[in-house]
PDB file of C-alpha atoms in Angstrom:
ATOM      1  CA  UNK A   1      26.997  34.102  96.220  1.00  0.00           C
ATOM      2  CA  UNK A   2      26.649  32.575  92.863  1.00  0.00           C
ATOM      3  CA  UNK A   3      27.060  34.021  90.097  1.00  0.00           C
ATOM      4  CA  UNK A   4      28.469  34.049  86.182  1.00  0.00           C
ATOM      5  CA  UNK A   5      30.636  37.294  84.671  1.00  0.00           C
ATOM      6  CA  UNK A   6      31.068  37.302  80.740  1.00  0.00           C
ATOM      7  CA  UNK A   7      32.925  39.755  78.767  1.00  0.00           C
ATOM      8  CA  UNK A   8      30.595  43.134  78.471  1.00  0.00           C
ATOM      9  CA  UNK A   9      29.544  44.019  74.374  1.00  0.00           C
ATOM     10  CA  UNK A  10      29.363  44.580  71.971  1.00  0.00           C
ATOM     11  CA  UNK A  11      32.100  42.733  69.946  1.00  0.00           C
ATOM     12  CA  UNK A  12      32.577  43.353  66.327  1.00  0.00           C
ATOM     13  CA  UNK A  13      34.667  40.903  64.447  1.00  0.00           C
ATOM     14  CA  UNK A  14      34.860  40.813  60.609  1.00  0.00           C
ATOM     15  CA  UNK A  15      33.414  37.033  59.242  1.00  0.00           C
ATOM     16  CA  UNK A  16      35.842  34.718  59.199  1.00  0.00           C
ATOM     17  CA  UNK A  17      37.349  35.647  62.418  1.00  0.00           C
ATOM     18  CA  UNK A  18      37.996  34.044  65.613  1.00  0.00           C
ATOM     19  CA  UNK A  19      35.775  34.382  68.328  1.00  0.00           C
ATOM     20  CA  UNK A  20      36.694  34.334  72.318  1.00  0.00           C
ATOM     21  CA  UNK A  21      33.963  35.428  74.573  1.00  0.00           C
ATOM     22  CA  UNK A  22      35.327  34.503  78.324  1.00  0.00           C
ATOM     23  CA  UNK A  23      33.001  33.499  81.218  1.00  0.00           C
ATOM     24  CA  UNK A  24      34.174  33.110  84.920  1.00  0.00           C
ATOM     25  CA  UNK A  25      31.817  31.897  87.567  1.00  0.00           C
ATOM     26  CA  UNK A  26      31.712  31.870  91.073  1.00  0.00           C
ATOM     27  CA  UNK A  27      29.592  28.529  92.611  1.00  0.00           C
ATOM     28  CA  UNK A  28      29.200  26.601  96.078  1.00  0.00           C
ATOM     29  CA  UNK A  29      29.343  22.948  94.617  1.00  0.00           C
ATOM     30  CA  UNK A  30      30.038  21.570  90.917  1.00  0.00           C
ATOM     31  CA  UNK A  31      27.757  23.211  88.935  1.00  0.00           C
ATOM     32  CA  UNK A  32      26.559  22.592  85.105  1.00  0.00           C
ATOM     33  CA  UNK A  33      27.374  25.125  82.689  1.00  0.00           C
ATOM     34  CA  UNK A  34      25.811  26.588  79.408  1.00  0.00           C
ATOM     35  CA  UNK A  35      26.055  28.539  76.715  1.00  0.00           C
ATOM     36  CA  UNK A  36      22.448  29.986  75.621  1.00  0.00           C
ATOM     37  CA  UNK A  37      22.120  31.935  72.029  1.00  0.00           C
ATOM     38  CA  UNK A  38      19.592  34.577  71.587  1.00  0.00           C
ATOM     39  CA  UNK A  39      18.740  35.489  67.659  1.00  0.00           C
ATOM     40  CA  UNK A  40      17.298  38.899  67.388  1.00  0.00           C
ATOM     41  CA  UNK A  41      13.666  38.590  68.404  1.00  0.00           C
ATOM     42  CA  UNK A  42      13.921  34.959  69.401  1.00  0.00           C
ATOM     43  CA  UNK A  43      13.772  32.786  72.800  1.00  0.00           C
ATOM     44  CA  UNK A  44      17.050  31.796  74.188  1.00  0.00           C
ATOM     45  CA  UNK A  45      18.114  28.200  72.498  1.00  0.00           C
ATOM     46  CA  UNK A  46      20.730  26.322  74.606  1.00  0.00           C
ATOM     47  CA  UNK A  47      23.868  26.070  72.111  1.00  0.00           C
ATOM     48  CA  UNK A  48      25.982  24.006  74.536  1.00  0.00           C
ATOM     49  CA  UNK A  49      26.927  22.685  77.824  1.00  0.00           C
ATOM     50  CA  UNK A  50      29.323  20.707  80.306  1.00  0.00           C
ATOM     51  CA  UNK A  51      28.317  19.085  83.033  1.00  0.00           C
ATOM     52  CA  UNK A  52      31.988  18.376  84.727  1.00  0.00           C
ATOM     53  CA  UNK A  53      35.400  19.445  84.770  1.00  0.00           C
ATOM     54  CA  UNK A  54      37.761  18.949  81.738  1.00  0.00           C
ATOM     55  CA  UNK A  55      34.473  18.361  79.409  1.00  0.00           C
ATOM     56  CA  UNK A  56      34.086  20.659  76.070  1.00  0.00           C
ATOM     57  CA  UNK A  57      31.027  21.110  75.049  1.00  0.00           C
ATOM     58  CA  UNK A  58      30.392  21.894  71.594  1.00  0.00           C
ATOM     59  CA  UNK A  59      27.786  22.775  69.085  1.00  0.00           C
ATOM     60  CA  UNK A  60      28.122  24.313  65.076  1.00  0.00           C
ATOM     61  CA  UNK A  61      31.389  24.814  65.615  1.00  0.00           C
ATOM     62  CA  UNK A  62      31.232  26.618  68.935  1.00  0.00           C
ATOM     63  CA  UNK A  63      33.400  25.319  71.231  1.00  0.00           C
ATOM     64  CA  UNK A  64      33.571  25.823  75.406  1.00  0.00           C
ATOM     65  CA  UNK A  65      35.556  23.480  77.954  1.00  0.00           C
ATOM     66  CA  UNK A  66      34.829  23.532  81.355  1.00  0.00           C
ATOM     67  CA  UNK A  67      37.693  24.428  83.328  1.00  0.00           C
ATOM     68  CA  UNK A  68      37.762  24.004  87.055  1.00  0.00           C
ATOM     69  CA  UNK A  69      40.494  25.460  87.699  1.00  0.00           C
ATOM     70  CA  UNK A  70      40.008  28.613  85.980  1.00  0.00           C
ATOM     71  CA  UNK A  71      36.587  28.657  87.369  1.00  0.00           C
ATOM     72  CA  UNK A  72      36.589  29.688  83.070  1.00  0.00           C
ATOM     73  CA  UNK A  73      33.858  28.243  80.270  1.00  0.00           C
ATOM     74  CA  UNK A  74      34.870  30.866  77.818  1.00  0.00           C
ATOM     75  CA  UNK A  75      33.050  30.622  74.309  1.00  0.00           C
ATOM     76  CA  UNK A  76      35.351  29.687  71.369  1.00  0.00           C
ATOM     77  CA  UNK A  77      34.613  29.565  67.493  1.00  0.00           C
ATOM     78  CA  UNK A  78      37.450  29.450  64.757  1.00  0.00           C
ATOM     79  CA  UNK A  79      35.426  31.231  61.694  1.00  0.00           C
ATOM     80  CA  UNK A  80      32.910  33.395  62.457  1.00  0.00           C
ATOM     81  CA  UNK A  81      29.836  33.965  60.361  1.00  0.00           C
ATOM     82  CA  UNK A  82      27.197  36.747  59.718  1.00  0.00           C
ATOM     83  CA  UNK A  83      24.767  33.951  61.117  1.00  0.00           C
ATOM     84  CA  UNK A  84      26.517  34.178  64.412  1.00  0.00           C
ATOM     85  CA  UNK A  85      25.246  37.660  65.135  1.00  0.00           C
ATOM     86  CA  UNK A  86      23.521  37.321  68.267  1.00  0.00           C
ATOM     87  CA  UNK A  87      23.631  37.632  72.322  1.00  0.00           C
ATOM     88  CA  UNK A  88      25.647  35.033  73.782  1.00  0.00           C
ATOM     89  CA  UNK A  89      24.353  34.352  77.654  1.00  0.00           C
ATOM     90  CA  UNK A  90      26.824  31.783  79.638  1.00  0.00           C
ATOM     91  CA  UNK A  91      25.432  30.286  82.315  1.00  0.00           C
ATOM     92  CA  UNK A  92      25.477  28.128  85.394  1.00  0.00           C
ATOM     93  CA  UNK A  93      23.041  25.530  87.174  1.00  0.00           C
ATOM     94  CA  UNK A  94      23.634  23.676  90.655  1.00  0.00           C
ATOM     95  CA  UNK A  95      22.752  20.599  91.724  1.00  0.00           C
ATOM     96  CA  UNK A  96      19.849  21.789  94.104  1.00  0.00           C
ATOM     97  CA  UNK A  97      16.440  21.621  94.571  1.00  0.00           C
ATOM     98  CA  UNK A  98      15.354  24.918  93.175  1.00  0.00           C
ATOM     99  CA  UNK A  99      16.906  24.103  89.909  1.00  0.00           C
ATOM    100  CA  UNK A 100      17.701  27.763  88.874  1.00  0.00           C
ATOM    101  CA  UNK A 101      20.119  28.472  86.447  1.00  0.00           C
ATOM    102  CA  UNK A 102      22.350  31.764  87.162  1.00  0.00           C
ATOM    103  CA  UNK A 103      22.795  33.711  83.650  1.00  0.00           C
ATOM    104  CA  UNK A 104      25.321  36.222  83.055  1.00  0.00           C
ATOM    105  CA  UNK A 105      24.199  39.562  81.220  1.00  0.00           C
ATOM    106  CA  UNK A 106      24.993  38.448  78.174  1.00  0.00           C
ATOM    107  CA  UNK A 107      27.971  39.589  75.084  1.00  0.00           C
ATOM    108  CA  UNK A 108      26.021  41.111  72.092  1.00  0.00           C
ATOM    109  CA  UNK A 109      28.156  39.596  69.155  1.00  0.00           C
ATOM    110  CA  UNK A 110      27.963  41.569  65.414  1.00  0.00           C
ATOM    111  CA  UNK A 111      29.507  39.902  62.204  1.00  0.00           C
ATOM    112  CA  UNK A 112      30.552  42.018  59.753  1.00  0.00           C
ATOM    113  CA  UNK A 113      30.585  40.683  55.945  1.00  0.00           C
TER     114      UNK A 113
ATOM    115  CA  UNK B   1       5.162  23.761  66.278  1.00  0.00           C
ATOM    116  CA  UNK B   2       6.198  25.302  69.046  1.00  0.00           C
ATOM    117  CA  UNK B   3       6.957  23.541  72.120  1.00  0.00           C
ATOM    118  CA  UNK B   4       7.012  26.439  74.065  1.00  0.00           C
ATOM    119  CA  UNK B   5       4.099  29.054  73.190  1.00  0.00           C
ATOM    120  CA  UNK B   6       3.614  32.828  75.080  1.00  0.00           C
ATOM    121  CA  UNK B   7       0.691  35.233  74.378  1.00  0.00           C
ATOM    122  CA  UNK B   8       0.776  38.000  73.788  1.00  0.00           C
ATOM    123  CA  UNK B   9       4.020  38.437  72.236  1.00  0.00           C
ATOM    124  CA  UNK B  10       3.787  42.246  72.682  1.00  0.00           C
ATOM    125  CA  UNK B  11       1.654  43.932  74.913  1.00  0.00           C
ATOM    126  CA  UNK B  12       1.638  47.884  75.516  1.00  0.00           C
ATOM    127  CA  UNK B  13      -0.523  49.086  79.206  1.00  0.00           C
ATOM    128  CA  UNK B  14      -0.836  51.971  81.464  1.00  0.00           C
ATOM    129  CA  UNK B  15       0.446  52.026  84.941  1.00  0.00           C
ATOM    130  CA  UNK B  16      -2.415  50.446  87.666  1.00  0.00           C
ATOM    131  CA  UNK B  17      -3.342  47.884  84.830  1.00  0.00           C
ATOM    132  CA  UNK B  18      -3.941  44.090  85.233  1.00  0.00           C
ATOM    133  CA  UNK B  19      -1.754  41.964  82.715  1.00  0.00           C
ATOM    134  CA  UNK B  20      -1.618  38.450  82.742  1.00  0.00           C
ATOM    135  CA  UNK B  21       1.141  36.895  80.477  1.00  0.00           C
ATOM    136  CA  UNK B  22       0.536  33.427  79.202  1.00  0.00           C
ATOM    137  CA  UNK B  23       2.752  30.216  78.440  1.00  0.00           C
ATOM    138  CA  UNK B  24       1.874  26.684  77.185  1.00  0.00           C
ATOM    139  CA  UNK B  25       4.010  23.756  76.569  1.00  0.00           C
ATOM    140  CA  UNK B  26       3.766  20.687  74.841  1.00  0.00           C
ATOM    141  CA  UNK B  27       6.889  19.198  75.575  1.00  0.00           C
ATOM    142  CA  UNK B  28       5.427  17.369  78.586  1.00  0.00           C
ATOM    143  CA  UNK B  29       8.199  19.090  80.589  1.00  0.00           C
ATOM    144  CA  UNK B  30       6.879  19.329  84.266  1.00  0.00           C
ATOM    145  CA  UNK B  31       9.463  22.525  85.252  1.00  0.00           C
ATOM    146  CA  UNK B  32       8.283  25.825  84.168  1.00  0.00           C
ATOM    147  CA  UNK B  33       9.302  28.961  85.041  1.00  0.00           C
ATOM    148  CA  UNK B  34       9.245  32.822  84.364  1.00  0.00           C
ATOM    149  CA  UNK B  35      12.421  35.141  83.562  1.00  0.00           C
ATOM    150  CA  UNK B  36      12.416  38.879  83.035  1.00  0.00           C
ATOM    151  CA  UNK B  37      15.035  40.271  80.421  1.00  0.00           C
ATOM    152  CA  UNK B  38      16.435  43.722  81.135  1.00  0.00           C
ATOM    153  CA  UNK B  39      19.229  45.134  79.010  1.00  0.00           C
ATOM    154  CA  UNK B  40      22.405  44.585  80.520  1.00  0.00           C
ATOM    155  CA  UNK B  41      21.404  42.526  83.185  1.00  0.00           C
ATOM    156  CA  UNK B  42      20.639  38.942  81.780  1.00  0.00           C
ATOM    157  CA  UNK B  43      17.843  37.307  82.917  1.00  0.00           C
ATOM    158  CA  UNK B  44      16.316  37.040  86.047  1.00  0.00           C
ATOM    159  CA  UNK B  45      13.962  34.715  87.806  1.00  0.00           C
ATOM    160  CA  UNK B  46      10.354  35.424  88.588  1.00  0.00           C
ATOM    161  CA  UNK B  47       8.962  32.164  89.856  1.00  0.00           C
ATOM    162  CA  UNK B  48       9.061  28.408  89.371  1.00  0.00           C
ATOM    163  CA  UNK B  49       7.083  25.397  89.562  1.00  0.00           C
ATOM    164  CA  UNK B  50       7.953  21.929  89.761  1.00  0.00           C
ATOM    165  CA  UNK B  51       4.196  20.827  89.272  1.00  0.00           C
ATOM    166  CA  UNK B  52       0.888  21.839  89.672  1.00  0.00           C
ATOM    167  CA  UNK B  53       0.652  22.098  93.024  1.00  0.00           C
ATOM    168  CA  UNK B  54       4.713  23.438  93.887  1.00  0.00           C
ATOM    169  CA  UNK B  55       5.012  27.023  93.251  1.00  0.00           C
ATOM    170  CA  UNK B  56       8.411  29.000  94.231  1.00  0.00           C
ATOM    171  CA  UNK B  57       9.660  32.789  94.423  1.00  0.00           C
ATOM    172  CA  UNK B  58      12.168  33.483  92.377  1.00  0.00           C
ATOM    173  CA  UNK B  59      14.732  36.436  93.042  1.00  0.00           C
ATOM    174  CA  UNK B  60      12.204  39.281  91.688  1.00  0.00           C
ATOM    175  CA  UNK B  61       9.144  37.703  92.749  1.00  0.00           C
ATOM    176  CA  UNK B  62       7.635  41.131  94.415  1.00  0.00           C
ATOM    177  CA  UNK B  63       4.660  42.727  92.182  1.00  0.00           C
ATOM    178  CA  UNK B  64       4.129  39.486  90.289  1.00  0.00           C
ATOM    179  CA  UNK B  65       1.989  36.275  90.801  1.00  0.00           C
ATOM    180  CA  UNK B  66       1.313  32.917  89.211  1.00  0.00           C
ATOM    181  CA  UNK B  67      -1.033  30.521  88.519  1.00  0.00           C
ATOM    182  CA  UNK B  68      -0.273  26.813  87.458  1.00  0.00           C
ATOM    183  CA  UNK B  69      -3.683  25.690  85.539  1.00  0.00           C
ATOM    184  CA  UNK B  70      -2.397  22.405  84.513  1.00  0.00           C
ATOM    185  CA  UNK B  71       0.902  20.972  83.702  1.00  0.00           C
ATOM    186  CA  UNK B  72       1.457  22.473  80.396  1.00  0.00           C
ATOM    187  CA  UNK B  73      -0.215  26.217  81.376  1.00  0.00           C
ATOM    188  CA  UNK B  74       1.600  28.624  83.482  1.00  0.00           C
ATOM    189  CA  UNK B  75       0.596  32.235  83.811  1.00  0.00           C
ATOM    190  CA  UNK B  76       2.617  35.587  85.269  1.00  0.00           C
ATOM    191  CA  UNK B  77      -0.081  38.056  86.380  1.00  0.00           C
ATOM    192  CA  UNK B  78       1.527  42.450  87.215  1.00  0.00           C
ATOM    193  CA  UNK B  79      -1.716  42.841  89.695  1.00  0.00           C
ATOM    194  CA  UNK B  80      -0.907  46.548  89.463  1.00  0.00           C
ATOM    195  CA  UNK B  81       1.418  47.204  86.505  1.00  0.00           C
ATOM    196  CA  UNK B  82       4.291  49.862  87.434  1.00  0.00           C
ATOM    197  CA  UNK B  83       6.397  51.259  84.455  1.00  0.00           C
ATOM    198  CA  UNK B  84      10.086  49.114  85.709  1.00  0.00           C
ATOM    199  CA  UNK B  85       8.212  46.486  85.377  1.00  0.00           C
ATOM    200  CA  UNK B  86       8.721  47.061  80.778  1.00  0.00           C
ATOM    201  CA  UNK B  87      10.795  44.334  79.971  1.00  0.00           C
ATOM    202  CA  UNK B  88      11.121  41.258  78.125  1.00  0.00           C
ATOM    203  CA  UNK B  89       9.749  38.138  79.540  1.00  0.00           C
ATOM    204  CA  UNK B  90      10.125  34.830  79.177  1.00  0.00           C
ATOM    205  CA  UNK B  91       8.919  30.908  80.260  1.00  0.00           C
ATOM    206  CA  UNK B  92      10.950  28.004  79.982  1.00  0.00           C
ATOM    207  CA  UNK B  93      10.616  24.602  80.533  1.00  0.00           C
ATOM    208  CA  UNK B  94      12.404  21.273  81.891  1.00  0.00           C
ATOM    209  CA  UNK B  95      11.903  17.810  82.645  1.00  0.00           C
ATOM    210  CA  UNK B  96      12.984  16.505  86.315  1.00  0.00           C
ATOM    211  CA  UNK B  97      13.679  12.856  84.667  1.00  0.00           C
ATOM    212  CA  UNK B  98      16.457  14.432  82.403  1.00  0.00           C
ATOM    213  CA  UNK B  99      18.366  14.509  85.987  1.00  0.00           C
ATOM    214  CA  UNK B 100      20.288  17.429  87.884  1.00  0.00           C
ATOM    215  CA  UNK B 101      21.878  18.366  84.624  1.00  0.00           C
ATOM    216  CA  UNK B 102      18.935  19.132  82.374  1.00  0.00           C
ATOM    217  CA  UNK B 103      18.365  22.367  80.652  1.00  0.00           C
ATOM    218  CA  UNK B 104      15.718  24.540  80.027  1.00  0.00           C
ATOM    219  CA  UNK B 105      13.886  25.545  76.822  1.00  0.00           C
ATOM    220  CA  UNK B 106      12.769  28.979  76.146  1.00  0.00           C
ATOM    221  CA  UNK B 107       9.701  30.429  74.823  1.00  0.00           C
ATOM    222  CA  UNK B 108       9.801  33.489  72.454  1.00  0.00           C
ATOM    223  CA  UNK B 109       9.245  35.859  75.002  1.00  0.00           C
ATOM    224  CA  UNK B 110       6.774  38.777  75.406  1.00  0.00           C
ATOM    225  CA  UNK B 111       7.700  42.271  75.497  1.00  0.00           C
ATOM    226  CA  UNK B 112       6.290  44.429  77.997  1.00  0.00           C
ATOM    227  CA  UNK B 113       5.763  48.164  77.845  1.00  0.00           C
ATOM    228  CA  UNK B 114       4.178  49.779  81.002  1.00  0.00           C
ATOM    229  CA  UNK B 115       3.677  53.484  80.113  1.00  0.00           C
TER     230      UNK B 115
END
């Protein structure tokens, strides 16, 4: 079936590193995929997507490119920030009818200063 | 504002209880859905509705209902709360006419303790 694996928490990186969190899917079709952000007792806020192969999405300074061939849409960022501390959910959608998105379980991200 | 209100945001209730869990909108989104959060396991999907009158199971639809008021109301009822049922939950929205590739938007979420 469908479904999204991300790299299991939590990662600790001192700010101003460089961030990697990788995302594989699995998928019938060509599916959208996401990047949702959760801030410590917030909603999730979509952060960025790609909607076909060989297209980066990107958002403050975030970076992910959609790589079919990979089946990858891992989560890049040069300098990290304390700001960045949060849970990091990639995701998928297909084109169908029911319109559900497929989350993975989320990378729990802390920024040291 | 928010576009995407849920009340309560924390709710605490004994096993056997009735607890409905409320969302509005005012994004004029017709999409809404509901999503439990468990630790370590992402989020998963309770139910959906296109409109008013087009409600769907989700994959964890068992033990909860739903009830689309109007477009911008949609409410998660535990008939008979159980204590796996404490989690986080969450509604989120989306428009159909932002096409096949639209995302959703998230409320705060409500946490959920079932004692």
């Amino acid at each position: 079936g469908d479904s999204v694996t991300q790299m299991e928490g939590p990662v600790t990186l001192s700010e101003e590193a460089f961030l990697t969190i990788n995302c594989t899917y699995t998928a019938t079709g060509y599916p959208s995929l996401f990047w949702y952000v959760q801030y410590p007792g917030e909603g999730l806020q979509l952060l960025l997507k790609a909607t076909k192969a060989d297209d980066k999405g990107s958002n403050k300074g975030f970076e992910a490119t959609y790589r079919k061939e990979t089946t990858s849409f891992h989560l890049e960022k040069g300098s990290v920030q304390v700001s960045d501390s949060a849970v990091y959910f990639c995701a998928l959608k297909l084109n169908t009818r029911d319109d559900k998105i497929i989350f993975g379980k989320g990378t729990r991200l802390h920024i040291l200063p | 504002d928010a576009d995407v209100t849920q009340t309560p945001r924390n709710r605490i209730t004994k096993t056997g209880k009735r607890i409905m869990l409320e969302c509005s909108q005012t994004k004029g989104h017709d999409r809404m859905y509901w999503y439990r959060q468990d630790p370590g396991l992402g989020l998963r999907l309770i139910y959906y509705s296109f409109d008013v009158k087009d409600i769907n199971k989700g994959e964890i639809s068992d033990g909860y209902s739903v009830s689309r008021q109007a477009q911008a109301k949609f409410s998660l009822s535990l008939e008979s709360a159980i204590p796996n049922q404490t989690a986080l939950y969450f509604c989120a929205t989306s428009d159909t006419l932002m096409g096949a590739w639209n995302e959703q938007f998230f409320g705060p979420g409500t946490r959920l303790t079932v004692l």
